[in-house]
Amino acid sequence: TSDGNGEDLFRIELTVGQRIVIDCLARRLESELDASIEVSNVSGRLLASNGDWYGADPFVDFVSPGDGAFLIRINDLRFRGGYPYRLMISDRPHIEAIHPRAIQAGQTAELVISGRGLAEPSQPDSLSNDGPTLLTSRVSVSAPTDALTRGTFSFLEHPTGHSVLPTAATCTLNGFQIRPWDECLNALPMLVSSSPVTLEAENNDDSEKPQSVSIPAVVSGRFDRPQDGDWFEFEVPEGGQYGFDVYSERINGRADPFLVVMDD
């Protein structure tokens, strides 16, 4: 619980090169705490900090520069007291992203898992990230055959990691959560569709080189780097009416997508 005009300090022992994640859950648990995390050595030298990662909840990805003790400091941004939080410090696998994030009901897909402390075999990921390099690994997953008929979302953990509190929209998507390995710290949601899923293919970064898709289409893409924009083209008969629905925050994405539809 936060202390008014004070801080909570925790001391941990790490070995050189040991990678940990420090996740403070507050707003995701309906607490009013606006938390801030700082990591320092015992001499007080600041080594890492964060104030907003999952919305207002902070998260730190930290690699120990040496053997010894380190201090983790938690406080409310305005030093208000009496607000609860849950602090998780671990070197177990933590998943940042999964691609693709949609799968056809009853089908099996190979997923690219990006995260920290992943199980072997893994390798560095090209996904842009604030902090130490992410790792990537691959797993196969099968979508439940009844995902489109049961009318519920299968949760392994709840609430989800949205930057806002889950709503009816986030809780009633057709899909399920995946935890690639039993020792993973978190689970991420997967959408289930009735039609085949098209994977976004680079290089589709401008209007001169759009990716062709046939509608109705379910496209699973990702923003690979800052200022990445993805272009798609499709043919429609005159007078046709179509809807476009972009899922990001609802599937635990951290992007804020912007959609533009234009003619040729």
XYZ file of C-alpha atoms in Angstrom:
264
model
C 0.000 0.000 0.000
C 1.355 3.435 -0.933
C 2.628 5.752 1.791
C 1.606 9.404 1.822
C 4.710 11.562 1.323
C 6.788 8.388 1.406
C 8.171 5.522 -0.651
C 8.228 1.750 -0.456
C 11.705 0.225 -0.827
C 12.536 -3.385 -1.669
C 16.021 -4.931 -1.727
C 16.886 -7.799 -4.082
C 20.066 -9.743 -4.834
C 20.998 -10.282 -8.491
C 23.878 -11.800 -10.449
C 25.639 -10.068 -13.332
C 23.603 -10.282 -16.536
C 20.474 -11.515 -14.761
C 17.363 -10.115 -16.466
C 14.238 -9.374 -14.472
C 10.915 -7.678 -15.091
C 9.325 -5.415 -12.483
C 5.591 -4.992 -13.003
C 3.435 -2.836 -10.734
C -0.294 -3.551 -11.059
C -2.492 -0.778 -9.706
C -4.885 0.791 -12.216
C -5.373 -2.666 -13.756
C -6.643 -3.750 -10.339
C -8.913 -0.694 -9.973
C -6.543 1.054 -7.557
C -6.178 4.840 -7.853
C -2.399 4.616 -7.405
C -0.414 6.377 -10.155
C 2.769 4.452 -9.496
C 6.372 5.139 -10.377
C 9.269 2.630 -10.263
C 12.965 3.387 -9.782
C 15.825 0.865 -9.659
C 19.129 1.877 -8.099
C 22.224 0.325 -6.574
C 22.711 0.453 -2.823
C 24.759 3.649 -3.244
C 21.678 5.390 -4.652
C 22.729 5.578 -8.307
C 19.624 5.479 -10.538
C 19.817 2.619 -13.054
C 16.275 2.375 -14.478
C 12.871 3.977 -14.028
C 9.357 4.043 -15.492
C 6.048 5.718 -14.780
C 3.654 4.630 -17.533
C 3.764 1.380 -19.495
C 0.413 -0.388 -19.182
C -1.531 2.849 -19.121
C -0.599 4.459 -15.792
C 0.973 1.240 -14.461
C 4.805 1.184 -14.629
C 6.946 -1.669 -15.930
C 10.743 -2.051 -15.950
C 12.867 -4.497 -17.944
C 16.193 -4.585 -16.093
C 19.500 -6.394 -16.719
C 21.805 -6.469 -13.720
C 25.150 -4.755 -14.422
C 26.888 -6.775 -11.700
C 26.579 -9.097 -8.725
C 25.059 -7.692 -5.580
C 22.125 -5.880 -4.052
C 19.747 -3.468 -5.785
C 16.902 -1.301 -4.521
C 13.445 -1.012 -6.052
C 11.523 2.125 -5.092
C 7.728 2.487 -5.494
C 5.760 5.667 -4.871
C 2.620 7.438 -6.031
C 3.334 10.206 -8.523
C 1.724 12.757 -6.167
C 2.791 10.902 -3.009
C -0.745 10.029 -2.000
C -1.119 7.310 0.606
C -3.436 4.382 1.177
C -3.649 2.973 -2.358
C -2.995 -0.760 -2.875
C -0.796 -2.276 -5.565
C 0.686 -5.629 -6.529
C 4.398 -5.664 -7.338
C 5.777 -8.553 -9.379
C 9.555 -9.080 -9.675
C 10.653 -12.111 -11.657
C 13.120 -13.574 -14.150
C 10.515 -15.922 -15.641
C 9.403 -15.475 -19.297
C 7.317 -12.358 -19.944
C 5.448 -12.056 -23.265
C 5.357 -8.654 -24.980
C 3.731 -9.563 -28.304
C 2.388 -12.432 -30.369
C 2.104 -12.507 -34.152
C -0.293 -13.288 -35.712
C -2.995 -12.249 -33.229
C -5.893 -13.873 -35.084
C -6.525 -17.480 -36.085
C -9.338 -19.261 -37.900
C -11.543 -21.478 -35.736
C -10.378 -25.089 -35.706
C -7.084 -24.265 -37.445
C -3.463 -24.405 -36.270
C -1.012 -21.540 -36.746
C 2.659 -20.971 -35.989
C 3.064 -17.971 -33.700
C 6.085 -15.724 -33.312
C 6.470 -14.921 -29.606
C 8.350 -11.744 -28.611
C 9.325 -11.192 -25.006
C 11.857 -11.448 -22.220
C 13.492 -14.511 -20.708
C 11.937 -16.820 -23.280
C 12.501 -20.555 -23.268
C 15.120 -21.953 -25.610
C 15.524 -21.843 -28.509
C 15.180 -18.083 -28.870
C 17.002 -15.273 -30.654
C 17.050 -11.453 -30.675
C 13.900 -9.852 -32.110
C 13.886 -6.925 -34.538
C 10.747 -5.472 -32.896
C 11.457 -1.941 -31.666
C 11.314 -1.764 -27.872
C 12.212 0.672 -25.102
C 14.847 -1.181 -23.106
C 16.935 -4.336 -23.512
C 16.495 -6.333 -26.717
C 13.477 -8.577 -26.887
C 13.826 -12.261 -27.703
C 11.733 -14.212 -30.174
C 10.649 -17.815 -30.310
C 8.050 -19.864 -32.204
C 5.215 -22.081 -31.005
C 2.212 -23.741 -32.644
C -1.312 -23.208 -31.332
C -4.729 -24.526 -32.347
C -7.886 -22.438 -32.069
C -10.866 -24.053 -30.300
C -13.436 -25.325 -32.777
C -16.292 -23.909 -30.674
C -14.810 -20.418 -30.206
C -17.410 -18.810 -32.491
C -20.446 -20.569 -31.025
C -19.926 -20.572 -27.275
C -20.324 -16.768 -26.997
C -17.611 -16.264 -24.348
C -13.925 -15.406 -24.186
C -11.703 -18.010 -22.485
C -9.543 -16.231 -19.892
C -6.451 -17.712 -18.285
C -6.042 -14.550 -16.216
C -8.218 -11.546 -15.556
C -8.228 -8.591 -15.672
C -6.338 -8.291 -18.928
C -3.394 -5.959 -19.436
C -5.312 -3.168 -21.131
C -4.331 0.402 -20.457
C -7.932 0.987 -19.411
C -10.162 -1.252 -17.358
C -11.748 -4.118 -19.318
C -15.218 -3.394 -20.661
C -17.986 -5.537 -22.071
C -16.339 -5.146 -25.489
C -13.016 -6.543 -24.291
C -14.636 -9.412 -22.435
C -16.959 -10.675 -25.164
C -14.562 -10.971 -28.106
C -14.516 -14.313 -29.895
C -11.224 -15.746 -28.769
C -9.037 -17.175 -26.056
C -5.884 -16.356 -24.119
C -2.592 -18.103 -24.745
C 0.271 -18.763 -22.330
C 2.993 -20.258 -24.562
C 4.805 -21.959 -21.674
C 3.564 -22.939 -18.235
C 6.203 -20.786 -16.513
C 5.157 -17.588 -18.373
C 4.261 -14.635 -16.181
C 1.417 -13.452 -18.395
C -1.078 -14.532 -21.034
C -2.159 -12.660 -24.171
C -5.470 -12.786 -26.066
C -5.979 -14.289 -29.523
C -8.912 -13.433 -31.782
C -10.742 -16.281 -33.515
C -12.333 -15.683 -36.924
C -14.699 -17.622 -39.150
C -12.578 -16.992 -42.259
C -8.892 -17.524 -43.107
C -6.387 -15.038 -41.686
C -4.085 -13.070 -43.999
C -0.679 -12.099 -42.627
C 0.570 -8.594 -43.292
C 3.574 -8.786 -45.626
C 6.316 -6.170 -45.766
C 7.187 -4.093 -47.716
C 3.733 -2.456 -47.821
C 4.786 0.859 -46.280
C 3.417 3.299 -48.889
C 0.584 3.726 -51.377
C 2.767 2.669 -54.297
C 3.300 -0.817 -52.840
C 0.059 -1.845 -51.093
C -0.655 -5.428 -50.123
C -3.584 -6.912 -52.062
C -6.327 -8.585 -50.035
C -9.694 -10.094 -50.960
C -12.688 -9.155 -48.859
C -14.095 -10.156 -46.525
C -10.633 -10.200 -44.984
C -9.097 -10.721 -41.573
C -5.567 -9.308 -41.586
C -3.058 -9.805 -38.781
C -0.256 -7.245 -38.854
C 2.122 -5.410 -36.596
C 3.953 -2.096 -36.544
C 7.562 -3.234 -36.838
C 9.227 0.105 -36.183
C 8.458 3.767 -35.433
C 6.484 5.558 -38.203
C 5.511 2.235 -39.786
C 2.329 2.523 -41.861
C 0.711 -0.469 -43.580
C -1.171 -0.124 -46.899
C -3.716 -2.568 -48.329
C -5.734 -2.562 -51.566
C -8.925 -4.409 -52.489
C -11.578 -4.459 -55.229
C -15.257 -3.801 -54.494
C -18.341 -3.454 -56.706
C -19.936 -0.024 -56.965
C -22.458 0.615 -54.217
C -21.057 -2.035 -51.863
C -21.121 -1.267 -48.148
C -18.284 -2.422 -45.932
C -17.125 -2.009 -42.357
C -13.592 -1.839 -40.983
C -12.807 -2.836 -37.408
C -9.280 -2.494 -36.018
C -8.361 -4.387 -32.858
C -5.393 -3.218 -30.813
C -6.112 -2.255 -27.219
C -8.869 -4.878 -27.129
C -6.276 -7.590 -27.745
C -3.733 -6.086 -25.341
C -1.882 -4.138 -28.031
C -0.074 -0.961 -27.025
C -0.442 0.844 -30.378
C -2.988 3.593 -31.073
C -3.950 2.796 -34.695
C -5.369 5.343 -37.143
C -7.396 4.090 -40.129
C -7.830 5.894 -43.463
C -9.899 4.557 -46.377
C -9.485 6.182 -49.815
C -10.313 5.441 -53.443
C -7.767 4.884 -56.178
